[in-house]
Coordinates of C-alpha atoms in Angstrom, one line a residue:
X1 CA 3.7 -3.9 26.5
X2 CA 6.4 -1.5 26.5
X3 CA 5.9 2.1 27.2
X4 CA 7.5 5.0 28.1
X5 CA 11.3 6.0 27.1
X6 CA 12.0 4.4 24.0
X7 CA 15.6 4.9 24.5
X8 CA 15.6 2.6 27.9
X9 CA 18.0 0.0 27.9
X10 CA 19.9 1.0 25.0
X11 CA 23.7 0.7 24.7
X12 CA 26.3 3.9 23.8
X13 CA 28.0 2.6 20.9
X14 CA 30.1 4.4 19.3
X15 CA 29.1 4.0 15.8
X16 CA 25.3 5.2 16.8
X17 CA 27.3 8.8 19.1
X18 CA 28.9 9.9 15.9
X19 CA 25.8 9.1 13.6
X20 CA 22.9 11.0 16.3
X21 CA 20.8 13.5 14.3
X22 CA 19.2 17.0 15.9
X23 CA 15.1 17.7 15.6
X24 CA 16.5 20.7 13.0
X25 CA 19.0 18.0 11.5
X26 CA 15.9 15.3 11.2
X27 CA 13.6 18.3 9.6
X28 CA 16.4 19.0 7.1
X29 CA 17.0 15.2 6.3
X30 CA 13.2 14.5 5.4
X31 CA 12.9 17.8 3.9
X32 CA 15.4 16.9 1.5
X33 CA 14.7 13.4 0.6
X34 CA 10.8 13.3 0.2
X35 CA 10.5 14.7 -3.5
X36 CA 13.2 14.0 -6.2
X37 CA 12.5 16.1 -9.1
X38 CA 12.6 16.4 -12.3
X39 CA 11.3 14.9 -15.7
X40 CA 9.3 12.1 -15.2
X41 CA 11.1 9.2 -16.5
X42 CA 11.0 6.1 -14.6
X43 CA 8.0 3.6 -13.9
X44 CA 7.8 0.9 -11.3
X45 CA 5.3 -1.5 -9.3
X46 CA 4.9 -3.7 -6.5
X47 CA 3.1 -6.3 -7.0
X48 CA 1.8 -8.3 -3.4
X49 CA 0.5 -12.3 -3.9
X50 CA -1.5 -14.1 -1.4
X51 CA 0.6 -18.0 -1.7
X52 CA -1.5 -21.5 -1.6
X53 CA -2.4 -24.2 -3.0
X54 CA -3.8 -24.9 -6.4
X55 CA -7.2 -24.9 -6.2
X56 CA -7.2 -24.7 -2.3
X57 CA -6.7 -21.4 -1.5
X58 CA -8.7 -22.0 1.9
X59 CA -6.1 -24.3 3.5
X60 CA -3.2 -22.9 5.4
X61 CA 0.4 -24.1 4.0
X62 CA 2.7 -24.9 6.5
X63 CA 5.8 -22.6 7.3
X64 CA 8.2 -25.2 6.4
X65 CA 6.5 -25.3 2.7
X66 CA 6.7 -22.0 2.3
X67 CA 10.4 -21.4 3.6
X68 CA 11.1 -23.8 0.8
X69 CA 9.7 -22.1 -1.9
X70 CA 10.6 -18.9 -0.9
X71 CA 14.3 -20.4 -0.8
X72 CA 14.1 -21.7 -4.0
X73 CA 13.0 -18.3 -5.7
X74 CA 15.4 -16.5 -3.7
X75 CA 18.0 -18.2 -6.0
X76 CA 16.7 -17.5 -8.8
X77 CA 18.0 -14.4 -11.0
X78 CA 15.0 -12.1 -11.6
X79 CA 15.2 -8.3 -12.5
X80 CA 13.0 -7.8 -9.3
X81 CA 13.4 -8.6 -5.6
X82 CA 11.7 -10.7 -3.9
X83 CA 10.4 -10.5 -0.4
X84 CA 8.6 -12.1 2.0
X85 CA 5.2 -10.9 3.8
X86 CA 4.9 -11.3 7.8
X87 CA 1.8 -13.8 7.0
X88 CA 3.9 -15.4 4.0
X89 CA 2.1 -13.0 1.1
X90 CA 5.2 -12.9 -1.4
X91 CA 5.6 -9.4 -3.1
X92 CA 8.0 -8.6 -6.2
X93 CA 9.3 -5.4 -7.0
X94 CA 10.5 -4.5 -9.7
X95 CA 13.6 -1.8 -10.9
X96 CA 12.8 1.3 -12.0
X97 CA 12.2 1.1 -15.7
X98 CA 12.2 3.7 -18.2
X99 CA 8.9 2.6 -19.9
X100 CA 5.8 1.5 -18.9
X101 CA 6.3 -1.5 -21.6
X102 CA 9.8 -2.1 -20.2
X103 CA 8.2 -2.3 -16.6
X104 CA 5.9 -4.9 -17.9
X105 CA 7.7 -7.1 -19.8
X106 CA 10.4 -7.1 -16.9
X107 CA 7.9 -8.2 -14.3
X108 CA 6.1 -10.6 -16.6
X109 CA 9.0 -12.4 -17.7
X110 CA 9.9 -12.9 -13.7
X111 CA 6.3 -13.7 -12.9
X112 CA 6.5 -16.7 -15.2
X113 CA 10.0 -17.8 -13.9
X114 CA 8.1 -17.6 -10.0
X115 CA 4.8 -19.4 -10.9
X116 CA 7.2 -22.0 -13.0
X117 CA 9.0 -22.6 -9.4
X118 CA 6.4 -22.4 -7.4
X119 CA 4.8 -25.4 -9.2
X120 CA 7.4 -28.0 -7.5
X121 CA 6.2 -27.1 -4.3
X122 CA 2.4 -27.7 -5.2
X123 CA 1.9 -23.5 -4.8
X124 CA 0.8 -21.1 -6.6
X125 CA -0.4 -17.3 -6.9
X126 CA -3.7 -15.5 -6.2
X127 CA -4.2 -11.9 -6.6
X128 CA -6.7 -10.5 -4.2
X129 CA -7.0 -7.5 -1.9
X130 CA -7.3 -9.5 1.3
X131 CA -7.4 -13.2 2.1
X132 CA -11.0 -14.4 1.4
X133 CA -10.8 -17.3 3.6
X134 CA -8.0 -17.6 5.7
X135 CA -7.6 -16.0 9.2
X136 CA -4.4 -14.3 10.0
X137 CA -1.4 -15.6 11.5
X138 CA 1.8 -14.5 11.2
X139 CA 4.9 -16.7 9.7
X140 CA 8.0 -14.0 10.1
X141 CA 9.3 -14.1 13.7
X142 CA 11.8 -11.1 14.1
X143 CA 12.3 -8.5 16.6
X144 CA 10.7 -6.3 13.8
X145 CA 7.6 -8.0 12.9
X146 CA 7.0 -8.7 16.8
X147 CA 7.3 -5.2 17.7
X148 CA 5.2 -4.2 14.7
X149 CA 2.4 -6.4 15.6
X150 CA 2.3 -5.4 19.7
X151 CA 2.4 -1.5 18.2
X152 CA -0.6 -2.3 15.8
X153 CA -2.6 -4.5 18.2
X154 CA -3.1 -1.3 20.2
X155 CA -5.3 -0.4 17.9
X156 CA -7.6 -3.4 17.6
X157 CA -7.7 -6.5 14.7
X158 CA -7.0 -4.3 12.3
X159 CA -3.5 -4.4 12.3
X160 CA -2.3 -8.1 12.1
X161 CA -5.2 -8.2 9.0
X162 CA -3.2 -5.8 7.6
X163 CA 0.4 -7.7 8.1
X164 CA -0.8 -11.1 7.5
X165 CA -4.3 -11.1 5.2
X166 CA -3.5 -8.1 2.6
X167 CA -2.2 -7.9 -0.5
X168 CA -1.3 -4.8 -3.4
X169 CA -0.8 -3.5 -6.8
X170 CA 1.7 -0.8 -5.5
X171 CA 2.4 2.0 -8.6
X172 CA 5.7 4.0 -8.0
X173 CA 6.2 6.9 -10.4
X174 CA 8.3 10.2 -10.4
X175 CA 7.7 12.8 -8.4
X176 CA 7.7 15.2 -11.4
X177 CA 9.4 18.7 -11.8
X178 CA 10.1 20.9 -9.6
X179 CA 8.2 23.7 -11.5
X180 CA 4.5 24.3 -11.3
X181 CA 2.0 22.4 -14.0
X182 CA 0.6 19.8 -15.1
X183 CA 3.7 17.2 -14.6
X184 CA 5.4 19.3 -11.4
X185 CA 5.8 17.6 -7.7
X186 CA 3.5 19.4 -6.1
X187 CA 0.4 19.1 -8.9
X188 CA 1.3 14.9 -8.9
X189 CA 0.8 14.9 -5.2
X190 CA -2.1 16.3 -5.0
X191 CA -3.3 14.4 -8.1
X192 CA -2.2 11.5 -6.6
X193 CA -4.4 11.8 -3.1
X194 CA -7.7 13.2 -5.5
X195 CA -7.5 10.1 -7.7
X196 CA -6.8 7.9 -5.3
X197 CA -10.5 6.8 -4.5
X198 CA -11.3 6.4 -8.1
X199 CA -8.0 3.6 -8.0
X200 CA -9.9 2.3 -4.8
X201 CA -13.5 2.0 -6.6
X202 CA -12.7 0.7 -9.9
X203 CA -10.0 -1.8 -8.5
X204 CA -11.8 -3.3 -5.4
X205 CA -11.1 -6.5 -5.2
X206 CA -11.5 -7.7 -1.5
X207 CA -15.2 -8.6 -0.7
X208 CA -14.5 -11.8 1.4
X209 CA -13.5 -12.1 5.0
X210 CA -13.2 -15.3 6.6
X211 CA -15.5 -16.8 3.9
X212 CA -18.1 -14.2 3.9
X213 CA -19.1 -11.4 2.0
X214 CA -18.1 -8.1 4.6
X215 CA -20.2 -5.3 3.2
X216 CA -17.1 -3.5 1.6
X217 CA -15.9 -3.9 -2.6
X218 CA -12.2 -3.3 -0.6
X219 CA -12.3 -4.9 2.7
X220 CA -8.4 -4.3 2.4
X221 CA -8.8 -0.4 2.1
X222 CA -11.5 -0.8 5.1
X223 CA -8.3 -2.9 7.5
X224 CA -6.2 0.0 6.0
X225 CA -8.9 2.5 7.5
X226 CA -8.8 0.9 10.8
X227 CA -5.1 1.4 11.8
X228 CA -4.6 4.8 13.8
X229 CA -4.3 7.8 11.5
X230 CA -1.1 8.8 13.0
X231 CA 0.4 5.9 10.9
X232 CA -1.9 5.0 8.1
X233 CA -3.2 8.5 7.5
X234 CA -2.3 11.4 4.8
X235 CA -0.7 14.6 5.6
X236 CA -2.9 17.4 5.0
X237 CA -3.4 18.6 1.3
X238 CA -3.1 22.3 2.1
X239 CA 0.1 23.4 1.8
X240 CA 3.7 23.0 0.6
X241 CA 4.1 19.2 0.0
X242 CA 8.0 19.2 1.2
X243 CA 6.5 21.0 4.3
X244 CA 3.5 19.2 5.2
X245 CA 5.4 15.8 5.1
X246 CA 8.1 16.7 6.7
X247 CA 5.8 18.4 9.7
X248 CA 3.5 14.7 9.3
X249 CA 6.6 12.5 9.5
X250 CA 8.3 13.8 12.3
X251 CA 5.0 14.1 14.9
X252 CA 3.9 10.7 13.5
X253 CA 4.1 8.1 16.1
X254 CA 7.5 5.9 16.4
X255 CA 6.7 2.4 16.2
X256 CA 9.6 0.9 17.8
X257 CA 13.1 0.9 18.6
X258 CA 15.9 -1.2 17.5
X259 CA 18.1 -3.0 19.4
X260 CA 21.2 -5.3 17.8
X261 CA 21.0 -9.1 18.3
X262 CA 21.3 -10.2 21.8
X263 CA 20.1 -7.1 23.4
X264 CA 16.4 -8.2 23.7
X265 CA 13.2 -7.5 22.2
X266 CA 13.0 -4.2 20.3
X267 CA 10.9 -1.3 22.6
X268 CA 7.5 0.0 21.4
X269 CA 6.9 3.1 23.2
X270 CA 3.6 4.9 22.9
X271 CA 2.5 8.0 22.4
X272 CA 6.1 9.1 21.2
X273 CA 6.8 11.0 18.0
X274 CA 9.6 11.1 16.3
X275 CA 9.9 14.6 16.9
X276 CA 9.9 14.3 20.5
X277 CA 12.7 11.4 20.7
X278 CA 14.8 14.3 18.7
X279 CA 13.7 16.9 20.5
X280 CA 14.2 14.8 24.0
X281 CA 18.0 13.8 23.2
X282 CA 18.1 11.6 26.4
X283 CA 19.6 9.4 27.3
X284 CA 20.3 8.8 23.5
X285 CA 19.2 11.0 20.2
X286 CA 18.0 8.9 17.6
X287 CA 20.2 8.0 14.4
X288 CA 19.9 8.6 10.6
X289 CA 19.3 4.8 10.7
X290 CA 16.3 5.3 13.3
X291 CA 14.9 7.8 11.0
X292 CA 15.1 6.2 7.6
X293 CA 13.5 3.2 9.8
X294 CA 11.1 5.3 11.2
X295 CA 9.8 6.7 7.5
X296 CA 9.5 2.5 6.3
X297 CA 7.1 2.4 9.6
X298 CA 4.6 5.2 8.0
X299 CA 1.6 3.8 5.7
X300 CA -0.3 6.6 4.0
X301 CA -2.1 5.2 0.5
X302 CA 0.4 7.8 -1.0
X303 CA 4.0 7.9 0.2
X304 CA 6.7 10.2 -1.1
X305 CA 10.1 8.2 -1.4
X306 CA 11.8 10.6 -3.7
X307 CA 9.3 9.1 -6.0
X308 CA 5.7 9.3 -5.7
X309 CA 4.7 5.1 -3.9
X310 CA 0.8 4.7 -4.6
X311 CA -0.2 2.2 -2.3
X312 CA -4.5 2.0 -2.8
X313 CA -5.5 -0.7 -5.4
X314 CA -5.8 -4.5 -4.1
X315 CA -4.0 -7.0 -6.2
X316 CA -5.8 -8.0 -9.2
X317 CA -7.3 -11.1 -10.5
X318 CA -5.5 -13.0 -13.0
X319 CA -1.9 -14.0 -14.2
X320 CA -1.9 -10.4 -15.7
X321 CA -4.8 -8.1 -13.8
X322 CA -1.7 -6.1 -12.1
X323 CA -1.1 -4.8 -15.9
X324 CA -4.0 -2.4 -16.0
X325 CA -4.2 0.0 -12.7
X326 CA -0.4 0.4 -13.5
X327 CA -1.1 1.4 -16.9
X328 CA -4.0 3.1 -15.8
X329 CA -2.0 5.2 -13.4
X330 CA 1.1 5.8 -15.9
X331 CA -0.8 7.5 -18.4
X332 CA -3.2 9.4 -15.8
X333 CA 0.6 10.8 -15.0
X334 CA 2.8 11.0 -17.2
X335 CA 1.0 12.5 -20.2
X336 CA 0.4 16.2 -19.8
X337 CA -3.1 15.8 -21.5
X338 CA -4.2 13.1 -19.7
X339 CA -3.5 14.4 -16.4
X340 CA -4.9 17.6 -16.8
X341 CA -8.4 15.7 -17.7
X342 CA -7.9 13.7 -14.6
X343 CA -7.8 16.7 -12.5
X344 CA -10.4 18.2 -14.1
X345 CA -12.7 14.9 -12.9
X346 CA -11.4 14.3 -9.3
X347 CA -11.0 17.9 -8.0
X348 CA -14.8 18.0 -7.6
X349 CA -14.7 14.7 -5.5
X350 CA -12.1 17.0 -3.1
X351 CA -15.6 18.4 -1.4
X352 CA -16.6 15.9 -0.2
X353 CA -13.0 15.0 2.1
X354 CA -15.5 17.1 4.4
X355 CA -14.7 20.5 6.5
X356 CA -10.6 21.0 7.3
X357 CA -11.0 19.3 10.6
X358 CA -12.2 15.9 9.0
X359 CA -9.8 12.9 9.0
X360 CA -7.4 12.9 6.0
X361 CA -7.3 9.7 3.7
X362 CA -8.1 6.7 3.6
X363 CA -10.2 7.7 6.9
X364 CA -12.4 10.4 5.6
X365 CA -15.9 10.0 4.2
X366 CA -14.7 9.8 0.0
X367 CA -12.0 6.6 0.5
X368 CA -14.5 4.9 3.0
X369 CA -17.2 5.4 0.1
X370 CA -14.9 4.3 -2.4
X371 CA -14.1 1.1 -0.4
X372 CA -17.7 0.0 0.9
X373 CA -19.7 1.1 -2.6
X374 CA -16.7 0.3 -5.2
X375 CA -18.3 2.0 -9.1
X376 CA -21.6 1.9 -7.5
X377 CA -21.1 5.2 -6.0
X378 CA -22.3 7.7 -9.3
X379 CA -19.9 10.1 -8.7
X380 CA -16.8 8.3 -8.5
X381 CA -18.0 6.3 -11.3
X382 CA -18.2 9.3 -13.5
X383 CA -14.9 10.2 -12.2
X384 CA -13.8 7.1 -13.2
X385 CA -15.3 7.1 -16.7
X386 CA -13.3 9.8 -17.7
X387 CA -10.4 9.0 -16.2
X388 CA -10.3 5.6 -18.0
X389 CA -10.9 7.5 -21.4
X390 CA -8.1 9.5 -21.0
X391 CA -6.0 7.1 -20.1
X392 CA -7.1 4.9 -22.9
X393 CA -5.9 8.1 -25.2
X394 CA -2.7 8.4 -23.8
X395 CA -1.4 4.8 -24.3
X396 CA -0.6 5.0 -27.6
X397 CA 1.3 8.3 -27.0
X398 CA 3.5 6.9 -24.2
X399 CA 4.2 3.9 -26.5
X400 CA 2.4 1.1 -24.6
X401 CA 1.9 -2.3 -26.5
X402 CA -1.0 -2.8 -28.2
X403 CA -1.7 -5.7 -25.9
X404 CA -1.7 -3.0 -23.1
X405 CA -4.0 -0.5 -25.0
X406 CA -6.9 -3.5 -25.1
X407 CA -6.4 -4.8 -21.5
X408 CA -7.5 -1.1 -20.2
X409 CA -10.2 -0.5 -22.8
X410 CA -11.7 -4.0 -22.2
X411 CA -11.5 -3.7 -18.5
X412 CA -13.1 0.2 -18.9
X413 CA -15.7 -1.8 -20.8
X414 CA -16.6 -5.1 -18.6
X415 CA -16.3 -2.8 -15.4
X416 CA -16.2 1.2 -15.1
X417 CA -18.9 1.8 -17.9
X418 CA -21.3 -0.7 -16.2
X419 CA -20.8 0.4 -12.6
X420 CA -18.8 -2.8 -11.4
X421 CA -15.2 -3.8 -10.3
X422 CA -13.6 -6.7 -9.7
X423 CA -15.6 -7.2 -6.3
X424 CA -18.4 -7.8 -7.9
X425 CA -17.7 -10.5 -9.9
X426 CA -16.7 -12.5 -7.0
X427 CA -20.2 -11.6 -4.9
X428 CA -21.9 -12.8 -8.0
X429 CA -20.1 -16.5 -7.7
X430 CA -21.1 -16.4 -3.9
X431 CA -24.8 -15.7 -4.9
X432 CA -24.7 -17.9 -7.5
X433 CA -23.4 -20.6 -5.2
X434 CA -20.2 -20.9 -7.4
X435 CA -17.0 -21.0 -5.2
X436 CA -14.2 -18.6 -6.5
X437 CA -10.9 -20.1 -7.4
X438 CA -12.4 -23.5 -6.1
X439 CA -12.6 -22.7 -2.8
X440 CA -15.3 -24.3 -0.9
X441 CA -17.3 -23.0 2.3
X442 CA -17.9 -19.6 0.9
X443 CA -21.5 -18.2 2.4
X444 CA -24.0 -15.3 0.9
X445 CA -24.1 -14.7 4.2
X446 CA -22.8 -11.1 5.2
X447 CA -20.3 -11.2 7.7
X448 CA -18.5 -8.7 10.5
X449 CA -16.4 -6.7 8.3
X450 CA -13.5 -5.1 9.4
X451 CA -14.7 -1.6 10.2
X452 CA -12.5 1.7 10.7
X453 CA -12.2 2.9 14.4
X454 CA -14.5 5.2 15.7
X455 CA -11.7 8.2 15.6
X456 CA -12.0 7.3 11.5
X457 CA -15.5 7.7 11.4
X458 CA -15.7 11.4 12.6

């Protein structure tokens, strides 16, 4: 692989001389583009699909199959955009909306258009935190999907799991004001890391690995746990959030260099922050472009875009399952009262992130509970009771649908009150001998699941 100077074998063009950026220059650029504040207005989500067969989810589709679907959706005019995964999971994201019911009627109405597509092509959608059945392989060759892979192999399995098997419910929200309280930047972030296990827990939705039950509720958050810190991991929660991040990003490892077409492979040099490439200047300084790049190449479960991007909760079951963690998280949010009860219920969990020296999430002890136990672990579950009742409160004050209102309170109901998530519900069909989605070959069996490192263990 690669190593060394990332800037070997780079040309001097012009365009990249006058556009070079200084370490102070880079610190000032991130500083100032991590939190957008002001009133929390605007609601969005991501929404990641695992693509396959009706009724077979356990047989691959070949590339050719896929590029023709995805060609045909590319044509068609939705209100979100549509992109491709490297192992072919589609994801939709929506605009920024100024409700939460505007952000739900928008995506539904081009989730019906997709499925209605798909159907030609003898394909449809699945939402689940990580492929139950298939192994990964990746259909996306480009320079930057090859380089991302040889960087995350480094690391072990974990990383082409993560590129090719995984899928998301992805909430984006406001950063919030720039004053202190409930709704300011800095309260949401933290807000955002100390309820982020409860989203894990009551979400979970990944049980299955290669056919077999893994030992984890989110087998996705556990892949997420085993890429190296430098990338996957959270800044530090003690401190000024502008500062942390800014201080996180720029020593976080660069993943790789780009190179124009014709010039080769693009470099993956190792053990080189982007702080050091800034720093170093030789033979080339980096570029604004490098360092927007660089940002896109960082996967914390909470990244600050100007907007806050939640990135925890596995896709849900269902046409419609995506509807309630992003309603969920809205309200925890968005209304004062509700977020203040929130806080109230997480900060406890904060004690047990462990001493100051213990990995940050996902790879401290909290997420990796979360993930392996799901609402079976008692405190996160009376976390997560409360959290659900005030969320179920706020609803009708942020002027969610009816509809909206009962999918929460009946989910609350069927899972959080009783200890379950929607894990659980597919490790009872395996018991049972029933095969989800139709899906045969499934085994009671536990299998290898995909375990953090041992640096995320400490």
């Amino acid at each position: 692989m690669p190593e060394g100077d990332c800037t070997k074998h780079r040309t001097t063009r012009p365009t990249r001389a006058r556009d070079t950026v200084s370490e102070a220059e880079v610190e000032a650029l991130v500083h100032g583009i991590c939190f957008k504040t002001g009133p929390p207005r605007v609601t969005g989500v991501e929404l990641e699909w695992l693509v396959h067969e009706p009724d077979l989810p356990h047989l691959p589709v070949s590339v050719a199959r896929l590029e023709a679907a995805y060609a045909a959706l590319r044509a068609l005019p939705l209100h979100s955009a549509v992109t491709v995964e490297p192992g072919g999971q589609l994801e939709l994201s929506s605009l920024p909306a100024t409700s939460l019911a505007e952000c739900i009627s928008a995506m539904q109405a081009d989730l019906g258009v997709v499925r209605d597509a798909l159907r030609p092509h003898r394909l449809t959608l699945s939402g689940v935190g990580a492929d139950p059945w298939r192994p990964p392989a990746r259909i996306l060759r480009e320079p930057r999907y090859d380089a991302l892979e040889s960087c995350l192999d480094r690391g072990g399995p974990a990383g082409r799991r993560m590129m090719c098997s995984t899928a998301s419910v992805q909430v984006c929200l406001d950063a919030g004001y720039e004053e202190p309280g409930p709704l300011g930047y800095a309260r949401r972030w933290r807000l955002a890391h100390l309820l982020g296990p409860v989203l894990v827990a009551a979400f979970a939705n990944s049980p299955l690995q290669d056919g077999r039950p893994t030992g984890w509720r989110s087998t996705r958050q556990a892949v997420w746990a085993g890429i190296e810190p430098g990338r996957s991991g959270a800044p530090p929660l003690d401190g000024e959030p502008r500062e942390v991040w800014t201080r996180h990003a720029l020593d976080a490892p660069v993943m790789c260099v780009k190179r124009e077409p014709g010039e080769g492979p693009w470099s993956v040099p190792e053990g080189l922050s982007f702080r050091a490439w800034a720093r170093k200047g030789a033979p080339l300084r980096p570029t604004r472009e490098d360092l927007f790049y660089h940002l896109t190449t960082l996967f914390p479960p909470v990244r600050p875009r100007g907007h806050l991007e939640l990135r925890m909760v596995d896709a849900q079951p269902g046409d419609d399952g995506w509807i309630v963690p992003l309603a969920v998280t809205s309200a925890l949010f968005d209304d004062a009262e509700a977020t203040e009860t929130a806080y109230r219920a997480v900060k406890p969990l904060a004690e047990r992130y462990g001493p100051a020296e213990s990995p940050a999430a996902p790879h401290n002890p909290l997420w990796l509970d979360a993930a392996r136990h799901g609402m079976a672990d008692a405190e996160l579950r009376e976390a997560a009771v409360t959290c659900f009742a005030a969320a179920v409160a706020a609803l009708p004050r942020l002027g969610a649908p009816p509809s909206v209102q009962g999918a929460v309170a009946a989910f609350a109901e069927q899972y959080v009150a009783r200890g379950r998530c929607p894990a659980d519900d597919l490790l009872d069909a395996v018991r049972d001998g029933r095969h989800p989605h139709g899906a045969p070959g499934l085994h009671a069996r536990p299998g290898r699941p995909e375990t953090p490192g041992k640096d995320s263990r400490r």
